[in-house]
Each structure stands twice: as C-alpha cells, then as structure tokens.
Amino acid sequence: MESFFLILLFSYLVGSIPFDYILVKIIKGIDIRKVGSGNPGATNVKRILGWPGLVAAFILDAFKGVVPVWLAWHVFNLPVWEVTLVGSAAIIGHILSIFLWFKGGKGVSTIMGVFLVLNPLIGGAALASWLFLYLRTGFSSAGSLLAALVIPVTQIAKQIFDPAPSLADSLPVTIFSFLVLGLIVYSHRENIGRLLNGTERKA
C-alpha cells in the first residue's frame, strides 16, 4: 500500500511539471500566464509559439500521462482500478500544478496520454476527433469537448463489439472514462459559455 501511494505521488509530481510554462519561458522569456488566455496549456502555447510549440507542448503534456500509467501497469503490475487512480493523479497534477501554485492547464493532452496507454484505440480516437474539429473550426475548446465525449462512447462501443475484451475494457476504465468527460466539461465551463454566446477566441 505504501508503494502505491508513492506511485500516486510520483504521478502527481510528473503531472505537475509545467512544460508549457517552461517552453514559453525558455523560448520567449515571458510568463505564459500573462499572455493570450492566461492558461498554461498547449493551446495558449500555440498562440505564442505557433504550431511547432503546440506540437511540442502536446507531446510533453501527453507524456505526463503516458509515463506514470505505463509504469504502474507494465512495471509495477498494479490492478486496473489502481492504474486509473495513477492516471487521475497525473491529470490532477497537470490541472493543479504544485509548481505553479496549484494552477495549470485543462488536462486534455494528459488525459489523451493516459488513454493512449490504457487503450490506444480510445486515445487515438480522442486525439483524431480533437484535431478534426480544431482544424475545422479553429476552436480548441470545441475539439476538447468532442474528444471528451468520444472517450466514453468509444469505451462502451469497444466493450459491446469487441469479441475479446482486454483489461482496459473493464468497469474501472469505463467509470474513469465518464469521470474524464465530466472533468473536461467542468474545466471548459467558461469556454462553453463563450462558445454559446459567440465570444470564444480561436487559437
């Protein structure tokens, strides 16, 4: 049990690494929290550094979910429900970074990283849906909300139609997928309001 809590702490600390803040600080010498939307996330990195910055930020933020979950599952062989908690710790770290006084991004890239390990099909579907809607509309927030919906829908569809379900198709991951949907909707509540009244900023 003690080792499990150490893994949770490790996952939270990895999730807390403010790569987006660091990227902008190193390349431009400015505080990302004082530019654009003020959000230390990948979309705001794009406003400052363009597409190369967005790609770099996404990869780094996704790896914050990939590394702890992969270690928990394939190295420490934790049960699936504990692996989902490790993933949750990484996501919480990204959103409430101890290194940024408990401020952070909205968790989308890290969530995709978690699901790329738990179930690559779901992680890939979420990434593709975000990218599709973002490129079509210019609204990253809209793409994020679509990706959030795709995660539980794909999870359930895989359980129904896959003749040989894996551990990733188990109930803990299904519950986790719905919690992720709720988290993304909550973290984008202000964006939803702006999308509805036509004042959301494109990135």
Coordinates of N, CA and C in Angstrom, one line a residue:
M1 N 0.8 -1.2 0.0 CA 0.0 0.0 0.0 C 0.9 1.3 0.0
E2 N 2.0 1.2 0.8 CA 2.9 2.4 0.8 C 3.5 2.7 -0.5
S3 N 3.8 1.6 -1.2 CA 4.4 1.8 -2.6 C 3.4 2.3 -3.5
F4 N 2.1 2.0 -3.4 CA 1.1 2.5 -4.2 C 1.0 4.0 -4.0
F5 N 1.0 4.5 -2.8 CA 0.9 5.9 -2.5 C 2.1 6.6 -3.1
L6 N 3.3 6.0 -3.0 CA 4.5 6.6 -3.6 C 4.3 6.8 -5.1
I7 N 3.7 5.8 -5.8 CA 3.5 5.8 -7.2 C 2.5 7.0 -7.5
L8 N 1.4 7.1 -6.7 CA 0.5 8.2 -6.8 C 1.2 9.5 -6.7
L9 N 2.0 9.7 -5.7 CA 2.8 10.9 -5.5 C 3.7 11.2 -6.7
F10 N 4.4 10.2 -7.2 CA 5.2 10.3 -8.4 C 4.4 10.8 -9.6
S11 N 3.2 10.2 -9.8 CA 2.4 10.5 -10.9 C 1.9 12.0 -10.8
Y12 N 1.5 12.4 -9.6 CA 1.1 13.8 -9.4 C 2.2 14.8 -9.7
L13 N 3.4 14.4 -9.2 CA 4.6 15.3 -9.4 C 4.9 15.4 -10.9
V14 N 4.9 14.3 -11.6 CA 5.2 14.3 -13.0 C 4.1 15.1 -13.8
G15 N 2.8 14.9 -13.4 CA 1.8 15.7 -14.0 C 1.9 17.2 -13.7
S16 N 2.5 17.5 -12.6 CA 2.7 18.9 -12.2 C 3.8 19.7 -13.0
I17 N 4.6 18.9 -13.6 CA 5.7 19.6 -14.4 C 5.1 20.6 -15.4
P18 N 5.4 21.9 -15.3 CA 4.7 22.8 -16.2 C 5.5 23.0 -17.5
F19 N 5.4 22.0 -18.3 CA 6.2 22.1 -19.6 C 5.8 23.3 -20.4
D20 N 4.5 23.6 -20.5 CA 4.0 24.7 -21.3 C 4.6 26.0 -20.8
Y21 N 4.6 26.2 -19.5 CA 5.2 27.4 -18.9 C 6.7 27.4 -19.2
I22 N 7.4 26.3 -19.1 CA 8.8 26.2 -19.3 C 9.2 26.5 -20.8
L23 N 8.4 25.9 -21.7 CA 8.7 26.1 -23.1 C 8.7 27.6 -23.5
V24 N 7.6 28.3 -23.1 CA 7.4 29.7 -23.4 C 8.5 30.5 -22.7
K25 N 8.8 30.2 -21.5 CA 9.8 31.0 -20.7 C 11.1 30.9 -21.4
I26 N 11.5 29.6 -21.8 CA 12.8 29.4 -22.4 C 12.9 30.1 -23.8
I27 N 11.9 29.9 -24.6 CA 12.0 30.4 -26.0 C 11.7 31.9 -26.1
K28 N 10.7 32.4 -25.4 CA 10.3 33.8 -25.5 C 10.7 34.6 -24.3
G29 N 11.0 34.0 -23.2 CA 11.3 34.7 -22.0 C 10.2 35.4 -21.3
I30 N 8.9 34.9 -21.5 CA 7.8 35.5 -20.9 C 7.0 34.5 -20.2
D31 N 6.1 35.0 -19.3 CA 5.2 34.1 -18.5 C 3.9 33.9 -19.3
I32 N 3.7 32.6 -19.6 CA 2.5 32.2 -20.4 C 1.2 32.6 -19.7
R33 N 1.3 32.7 -18.4 CA 0.1 33.1 -17.6 C -0.3 34.5 -17.8
K34 N 0.5 35.3 -18.4 CA 0.3 36.8 -18.6 C 0.0 37.1 -20.1
V35 N -0.1 36.1 -20.9 CA -0.2 36.3 -22.4 C -1.4 35.4 -22.9
G36 N -2.1 36.0 -23.9 CA -3.2 35.2 -24.5 C -4.3 35.0 -23.5
S37 N -4.7 33.7 -23.4 CA -5.8 33.4 -22.5 C -5.4 33.3 -21.0
G38 N -4.0 33.3 -20.8 CA -3.5 33.2 -19.5 C -3.5 31.8 -19.0
N39 N -3.9 30.9 -19.8 CA -3.9 29.5 -19.4 C -2.6 28.8 -19.7
P40 N -1.9 28.2 -18.8 CA -0.7 27.5 -19.1 C -0.9 26.1 -19.7
G41 N -1.5 26.2 -20.9 CA -1.8 24.9 -21.6 C -1.3 25.0 -23.0
A42 N -1.5 23.8 -23.7 CA -0.9 23.7 -25.1 C -1.5 24.7 -26.1
T43 N -2.8 25.0 -26.0 CA -3.5 25.9 -26.9 C -2.9 27.3 -26.8
N44 N -2.7 27.7 -25.5 CA -2.1 29.1 -25.3 C -0.6 29.1 -25.8
V45 N 0.1 28.0 -25.7 CA 1.4 27.9 -26.3 C 1.4 28.2 -27.8
K46 N 0.4 27.6 -28.5 CA 0.2 27.9 -29.9 C 0.1 29.4 -30.2
R47 N -0.7 30.1 -29.4 CA -0.8 31.5 -29.6 C 0.5 32.2 -29.6
I48 N 1.4 31.7 -28.8 CA 2.7 32.4 -28.6 C 3.8 31.8 -29.5
L49 N 3.8 30.5 -29.7 CA 4.9 29.8 -30.4 C 4.5 29.2 -31.7
G50 N 3.2 29.2 -32.1 CA 2.7 28.7 -33.3 C 2.6 27.1 -33.2
W51 N 2.4 26.5 -34.4 CA 2.2 25.1 -34.5 C 3.3 24.3 -33.9
P52 N 4.6 24.6 -34.2 CA 5.6 23.8 -33.5 C 5.6 23.8 -32.0
G53 N 5.2 24.9 -31.4 CA 5.0 25.0 -30.0 C 3.9 24.1 -29.5
L54 N 2.8 24.2 -30.3 CA 1.6 23.3 -29.9 C 2.0 21.9 -29.9
V55 N 2.7 21.4 -31.0 CA 3.0 20.0 -31.1 C 4.0 19.6 -29.9
A56 N 5.0 20.4 -29.7 CA 5.9 20.1 -28.6 C 5.2 20.1 -27.2
A57 N 4.3 21.1 -27.0 CA 3.5 21.1 -25.7 C 2.6 19.9 -25.6
F58 N 1.9 19.5 -26.7 CA 1.1 18.4 -26.6 C 1.8 17.1 -26.3
I59 N 3.0 16.9 -27.0 CA 3.8 15.7 -26.7 C 4.2 15.6 -25.3
L60 N 4.7 16.7 -24.8 CA 5.2 16.8 -23.4 C 4.1 16.6 -22.4
D61 N 3.0 17.2 -22.6 CA 1.9 17.1 -21.7 C 1.3 15.7 -21.8
A62 N 1.2 15.1 -23.0 CA 0.7 13.7 -23.1 C 1.6 12.7 -22.4
F63 N 2.9 12.9 -22.5 CA 3.9 12.0 -21.8 C 3.7 12.1 -20.3
K64 N 3.2 13.2 -19.7 CA 2.9 13.2 -18.3 C 1.9 12.2 -17.9
G65 N 1.0 11.8 -18.8 CA 0.0 10.8 -18.6 C 0.6 9.4 -19.0
V66 N 1.3 9.4 -20.0 CA 1.9 8.1 -20.5 C 2.8 7.4 -19.5
V67 N 3.8 8.2 -19.0 CA 4.9 7.6 -18.2 C 4.4 7.0 -16.9
P68 N 3.6 7.7 -16.1 CA 3.2 7.1 -14.8 C 2.3 5.9 -15.0
V69 N 1.3 6.0 -16.0 CA 0.4 4.9 -16.2 C 1.1 3.7 -16.8
W70 N 2.0 3.9 -17.7 CA 2.7 2.7 -18.3 C 3.6 2.0 -17.2
L71 N 4.2 2.8 -16.4 CA 5.0 2.2 -15.3 C 4.1 1.4 -14.3
A72 N 2.9 2.1 -13.9 CA 2.0 1.4 -13.0 C 1.5 0.1 -13.5
W73 N 1.2 0.1 -14.8 CA 0.6 -1.1 -15.4 C 1.6 -2.2 -15.8
H74 N 2.7 -1.7 -16.5 CA 3.6 -2.7 -17.1 C 4.8 -3.0 -16.3
V75 N 5.1 -2.2 -15.3 CA 6.3 -2.4 -14.5 C 5.9 -2.9 -13.1
F76 N 5.0 -2.1 -12.5 CA 4.5 -2.5 -11.1 C 3.3 -3.4 -11.1
N77 N 2.8 -3.7 -12.3 CA 1.7 -4.6 -12.4 C 0.5 -4.4 -11.5
L78 N 0.1 -3.1 -11.4 CA -1.0 -2.7 -10.5 C -2.3 -3.2 -11.1
P79 N -3.3 -3.5 -10.3 CA -4.6 -3.8 -10.9 C -5.2 -2.5 -11.6
V80 N -6.1 -2.8 -12.5 CA -6.6 -1.7 -13.4 C -7.2 -0.6 -12.6
W81 N -7.9 -0.8 -11.6 CA -8.5 0.3 -10.8 C -7.5 1.2 -10.2
E82 N -6.4 0.6 -9.8 CA -5.3 1.4 -9.2 C -4.6 2.2 -10.4
V83 N -4.5 1.6 -11.5 CA -3.9 2.3 -12.7 C -4.7 3.5 -13.0
T84 N -6.0 3.4 -13.0 CA -6.8 4.6 -13.3 C -6.6 5.7 -12.2
L85 N -6.3 5.3 -11.0 CA -6.0 6.3 -10.0 C -4.7 7.0 -10.2
V86 N -3.7 6.2 -10.7 CA -2.4 6.8 -11.1 C -2.6 7.8 -12.2
G87 N -3.4 7.4 -13.2 CA -3.7 8.3 -14.3 C -4.4 9.6 -13.8
S88 N -5.3 9.4 -12.9 CA -6.0 10.6 -12.3 C -5.1 11.5 -11.6
A89 N -4.1 10.9 -10.9 CA -3.1 11.8 -10.2 C -2.3 12.6 -11.2
A90 N -1.9 12.0 -12.3 CA -1.2 12.8 -13.3 C -2.1 13.9 -13.9
I91 N -3.3 13.6 -14.1 CA -4.2 14.6 -14.7 C -4.4 15.8 -13.7
I92 N -4.6 15.4 -12.4 CA -4.8 16.4 -11.4 C -3.5 17.3 -11.2
G93 N -2.4 16.6 -11.4 CA -1.1 17.4 -11.3 C -1.0 18.4 -12.4
H94 N -1.5 18.0 -13.6 CA -1.5 19.0 -14.7 C -2.4 20.2 -14.5
I95 N -3.6 19.9 -13.9 CA -4.6 20.9 -13.7 C -4.2 21.8 -12.5
L96 N -3.7 21.1 -11.4 CA -3.4 21.8 -10.2 C -1.9 21.6 -9.9
S97 N -1.1 22.2 -10.7 CA 0.4 22.0 -10.5 C 0.9 22.6 -9.3
I98 N 1.6 21.8 -8.5 CA 2.2 22.4 -7.3 C 3.3 23.4 -7.6
F99 N 3.9 23.3 -8.8 CA 5.0 24.2 -9.2 C 4.4 25.5 -9.7
L100 N 3.1 25.6 -10.0 CA 2.5 26.9 -10.4 C 1.4 27.3 -9.4
W101 N 1.7 27.0 -8.1 CA 0.8 27.4 -7.0 C -0.6 26.9 -7.3
F102 N -0.7 25.6 -7.7 CA -1.9 24.9 -8.0 C -2.8 25.5 -9.1
K103 N -2.1 26.0 -10.1 CA -2.7 26.4 -11.3 C -2.2 25.5 -12.4
G104 N -2.9 25.4 -13.5 CA -2.4 24.6 -14.6 C -3.3 24.6 -15.8
G105 N -3.0 23.7 -16.7 CA -3.8 23.6 -17.9 C -5.1 22.9 -17.6
K106 N -5.8 22.5 -18.7 CA -7.2 21.9 -18.6 C -7.2 20.4 -18.7
G107 N -6.0 19.8 -18.8 CA -5.8 18.4 -18.7 C -6.1 17.5 -19.9
V108 N -6.4 18.1 -21.1 CA -6.8 17.4 -22.2 C -5.7 16.5 -22.8
S109 N -4.5 17.1 -23.0 CA -3.3 16.4 -23.5 C -2.9 15.3 -22.6
T110 N -2.9 15.5 -21.3 CA -2.5 14.5 -20.3 C -3.5 13.3 -20.3
I111 N -4.8 13.7 -20.4 CA -5.9 12.7 -20.5 C -5.7 11.8 -21.7
M112 N -5.4 12.4 -22.8 CA -5.1 11.6 -24.0 C -3.9 10.7 -23.8
G113 N -2.9 11.2 -23.2 CA -1.7 10.3 -22.9 C -2.1 9.1 -22.0
V114 N -2.9 9.4 -21.0 CA -3.3 8.3 -20.2 C -4.1 7.2 -21.0
F115 N -5.0 7.6 -21.9 CA -5.8 6.7 -22.6 C -4.9 6.0 -23.8
L116 N -3.9 6.7 -24.2 CA -3.0 6.0 -25.2 C -2.4 4.8 -24.6
V117 N -2.2 4.8 -23.3 CA -1.6 3.6 -22.6 C -2.8 2.6 -22.3
L118 N -3.8 3.1 -21.7 CA -4.9 2.2 -21.3 C -5.6 1.5 -22.5
N119 N -5.8 2.3 -23.5 CA -6.4 1.8 -24.7 C -6.1 2.7 -25.9
P120 N -5.1 2.3 -26.6 CA -4.6 3.1 -27.8 C -5.7 3.5 -28.7
L121 N -6.7 2.6 -28.9 CA -7.8 2.9 -29.8 C -8.6 4.2 -29.4
I122 N -8.8 4.2 -28.1 CA -9.6 5.3 -27.5 C -8.8 6.6 -27.5
G123 N -7.5 6.4 -27.1 CA -6.6 7.6 -27.1 C -6.5 8.2 -28.5
G124 N -6.3 7.3 -29.4 CA -6.2 7.8 -30.8 C -7.4 8.4 -31.3
A125 N -8.6 7.8 -31.0 CA -9.9 8.4 -31.4 C -10.1 9.8 -30.8
A126 N -9.7 9.9 -29.6 CA -9.9 11.2 -28.9 C -9.0 12.3 -29.6
L127 N -7.8 11.9 -29.8 CA -6.8 12.8 -30.5 C -7.3 13.2 -31.9
A128 N -7.8 12.2 -32.6 CA -8.2 12.5 -34.0 C -9.5 13.4 -34.0
S129 N -10.4 13.1 -33.1 CA -11.6 14.0 -33.0 C -11.3 15.4 -32.6
W130 N -10.3 15.6 -31.6 CA -9.9 16.9 -31.3 C -9.3 17.6 -32.5
L131 N -8.4 17.0 -33.1 CA -7.7 17.6 -34.2 C -8.6 17.9 -35.4
F132 N -9.6 17.0 -35.7 CA -10.5 17.3 -36.7 C -11.4 18.5 -36.5
L133 N -11.9 18.6 -35.3 CA -12.8 19.8 -35.0 C -12.0 21.0 -34.8
Y134 N -10.8 20.9 -34.3 CA -10.0 22.1 -34.1 C -9.6 22.7 -35.5
L135 N -9.2 21.8 -36.4 CA -8.8 22.3 -37.8 C -10.1 22.8 -38.5
R136 N -11.2 22.3 -38.3 CA -12.4 22.7 -39.0 C -12.9 24.1 -38.4
T137 N -12.8 24.3 -37.1 CA -13.5 25.4 -36.5 C -12.5 26.5 -36.0
G138 N -11.3 26.0 -35.7 CA -10.3 26.9 -35.0 C -10.5 27.0 -33.5
F139 N -11.5 26.3 -33.0 CA -11.7 26.3 -31.5 C -11.2 25.1 -30.9
S140 N -10.1 25.2 -30.2 CA -9.5 24.1 -29.5 C -10.5 23.5 -28.4
S141 N -11.2 24.5 -27.8 CA -12.1 24.1 -26.7 C -13.2 23.1 -27.2
A142 N -13.7 23.5 -28.4 CA -14.8 22.6 -29.1 C -14.2 21.2 -29.4
G143 N -13.0 21.2 -29.9 CA -12.3 19.9 -30.1 C -12.1 19.1 -28.8
S144 N -11.8 19.8 -27.8 CA -11.6 19.1 -26.5 C -12.8 18.5 -26.0
L145 N -13.9 19.2 -26.1 CA -15.2 18.7 -25.6 C -15.7 17.5 -26.5
L146 N -15.4 17.6 -27.8 CA -15.7 16.4 -28.6 C -14.9 15.2 -28.2
A147 N -13.6 15.4 -28.0 CA -12.7 14.4 -27.6 C -13.2 13.7 -26.3
A148 N -13.6 14.6 -25.3 CA -14.1 14.1 -24.0 C -15.3 13.2 -24.2
L149 N -16.2 13.5 -25.2 CA -17.4 12.7 -25.4 C -17.0 11.4 -26.1
V150 N -16.0 11.5 -27.0 CA -15.6 10.3 -27.8 C -15.0 9.2 -26.9
I151 N -14.3 9.6 -25.8 CA -13.7 8.7 -24.9 C -14.6 7.7 -24.3
P152 N -15.7 8.1 -23.6 CA -16.6 7.1 -23.1 C -17.4 6.4 -24.1
V153 N -17.8 7.1 -25.2 CA -18.6 6.4 -26.3 C -17.8 5.3 -26.9
T154 N -16.5 5.6 -27.2 CA -15.6 4.5 -27.8 C -15.4 3.4 -26.8
Q155 N -15.2 3.7 -25.5 CA -15.0 2.7 -24.5 C -16.2 1.8 -24.5
I156 N -17.4 2.3 -24.5 CA -18.6 1.4 -24.4 C -18.8 0.6 -25.7
A157 N -18.5 1.3 -26.8 CA -18.6 0.6 -28.1 C -17.7 -0.6 -28.2
K158 N -16.5 -0.4 -27.7 CA -15.5 -1.4 -27.7 C -15.9 -2.6 -26.8
Q159 N -16.5 -2.3 -25.7 CA -17.0 -3.4 -24.8 C -18.1 -4.2 -25.5
I160 N -19.0 -3.5 -26.2 CA -20.1 -4.2 -26.9 C -19.6 -5.0 -28.1
F161 N -18.8 -4.5 -28.9 CA -18.5 -5.1 -30.2 C -17.2 -5.9 -30.2
D162 N -16.3 -5.7 -29.2 CA -15.0 -6.4 -29.2 C -15.2 -7.8 -28.7
P163 N -15.0 -8.9 -29.5 CA -15.2 -10.2 -29.1 C -14.2 -10.7 -28.0
A164 N -13.1 -10.0 -27.9 CA -12.1 -10.4 -27.0 C -11.6 -9.2 -26.2
P165 N -12.5 -8.7 -25.2 CA -12.1 -7.5 -24.5 C -10.9 -7.7 -23.6
S166 N -10.2 -6.6 -23.4 CA -9.0 -6.7 -22.6 C -9.3 -6.1 -21.3
L167 N -8.2 -6.0 -20.4 CA -8.4 -5.4 -19.1 C -8.8 -4.0 -19.2
A168 N -8.3 -3.3 -20.3 CA -8.7 -1.9 -20.5 C -10.1 -1.7 -20.8
D169 N -10.9 -2.8 -21.1 CA -12.3 -2.7 -21.3 C -13.1 -2.9 -20.0
S170 N -12.5 -3.0 -18.9 CA -13.1 -3.3 -17.7 C -13.9 -2.2 -17.1
L171 N -14.7 -2.5 -16.1 CA -15.6 -1.4 -15.5 C -14.8 -0.3 -14.9
P172 N -13.7 -0.4 -14.2 CA -12.9 0.7 -13.7 C -12.6 1.7 -14.8
V173 N -12.1 1.2 -16.0 CA -11.8 2.1 -17.0 C -13.0 2.8 -17.6
T174 N -14.1 2.1 -17.7 CA -15.4 2.7 -18.2 C -15.8 3.8 -17.2
I175 N -15.8 3.6 -15.9 CA -16.1 4.6 -15.0 C -15.2 5.8 -15.1
F176 N -13.9 5.5 -15.2 CA -12.9 6.5 -15.4 C -13.1 7.4 -16.6
S177 N -13.6 6.8 -17.7 CA -13.8 7.5 -19.0 C -15.0 8.5 -18.8
F178 N -16.0 8.1 -18.0 CA -17.1 9.1 -17.7 C -16.6 10.2 -16.8
L179 N -15.8 9.9 -15.8 CA -15.2 10.9 -14.9 C -14.4 11.9 -15.7
V180 N -13.6 11.4 -16.7 CA -12.8 12.3 -17.5 C -13.8 13.2 -18.3
L181 N -14.9 12.7 -18.8 CA -15.8 13.5 -19.6 C -16.3 14.6 -18.7
G182 N -16.7 14.3 -17.4 CA -17.2 15.3 -16.5 C -16.1 16.3 -16.2
L183 N -14.9 15.9 -16.0 CA -13.8 16.8 -15.7 C -13.5 17.8 -16.8
I184 N -13.5 17.3 -18.1 CA -13.2 18.2 -19.2 C -14.3 19.2 -19.4
V185 N -15.6 18.7 -19.2 CA -16.7 19.7 -19.3 C -16.6 20.7 -18.2
Y186 N -16.2 20.3 -17.0 CA -16.1 21.3 -15.9 C -15.0 22.2 -16.2
S187 N -13.8 21.7 -16.6 CA -12.7 22.6 -16.8 C -12.9 23.6 -18.0
H188 N -13.9 23.2 -18.8 CA -14.2 24.1 -20.0 C -15.5 24.8 -19.8
R189 N -16.0 24.9 -18.6 CA -17.3 25.6 -18.4 C -17.3 27.0 -18.9
E190 N -16.3 27.7 -18.7 CA -16.2 29.1 -19.2 C -16.2 29.1 -20.7
N191 N -15.4 28.2 -21.3 CA -15.3 28.1 -22.8 C -16.7 27.8 -23.4
I192 N -17.4 26.9 -22.7 CA -18.7 26.5 -23.2 C -19.6 27.7 -23.2
G193 N -19.6 28.6 -22.2 CA -20.4 29.8 -22.2 C -20.0 30.7 -23.3
R194 N -18.7 30.8 -23.6 CA -18.3 31.7 -24.7 C -18.6 31.1 -26.0
L195 N -18.5 29.8 -26.2 CA -18.9 29.2 -27.4 C -20.4 29.4 -27.7
L196 N -21.2 29.4 -26.7 CA -22.7 29.6 -26.8 C -23.0 31.0 -27.2
N197 N -22.3 32.0 -26.6 CA -22.6 33.4 -26.9 C -21.8 34.0 -28.0
G198 N -20.9 33.1 -28.6 CA -20.1 33.6 -29.8 C -18.9 34.4 -29.5
T199 N -18.4 34.4 -28.2 CA -17.3 35.2 -27.9 C -16.0 34.4 -27.6
E200 N -16.0 33.1 -27.9 CA -14.8 32.2 -27.7 C -13.7 32.6 -28.7
R201 N -12.5 32.7 -28.2 CA -11.4 33.0 -29.0 C -10.8 31.8 -29.8
K202 N -10.5 32.0 -31.0 CA -9.8 31.0 -31.8 C -8.3 31.0 -31.4
A203 N -7.7 29.9 -31.7 CA -6.3 29.8 -31.3 C -5.5 29.3 -32.6

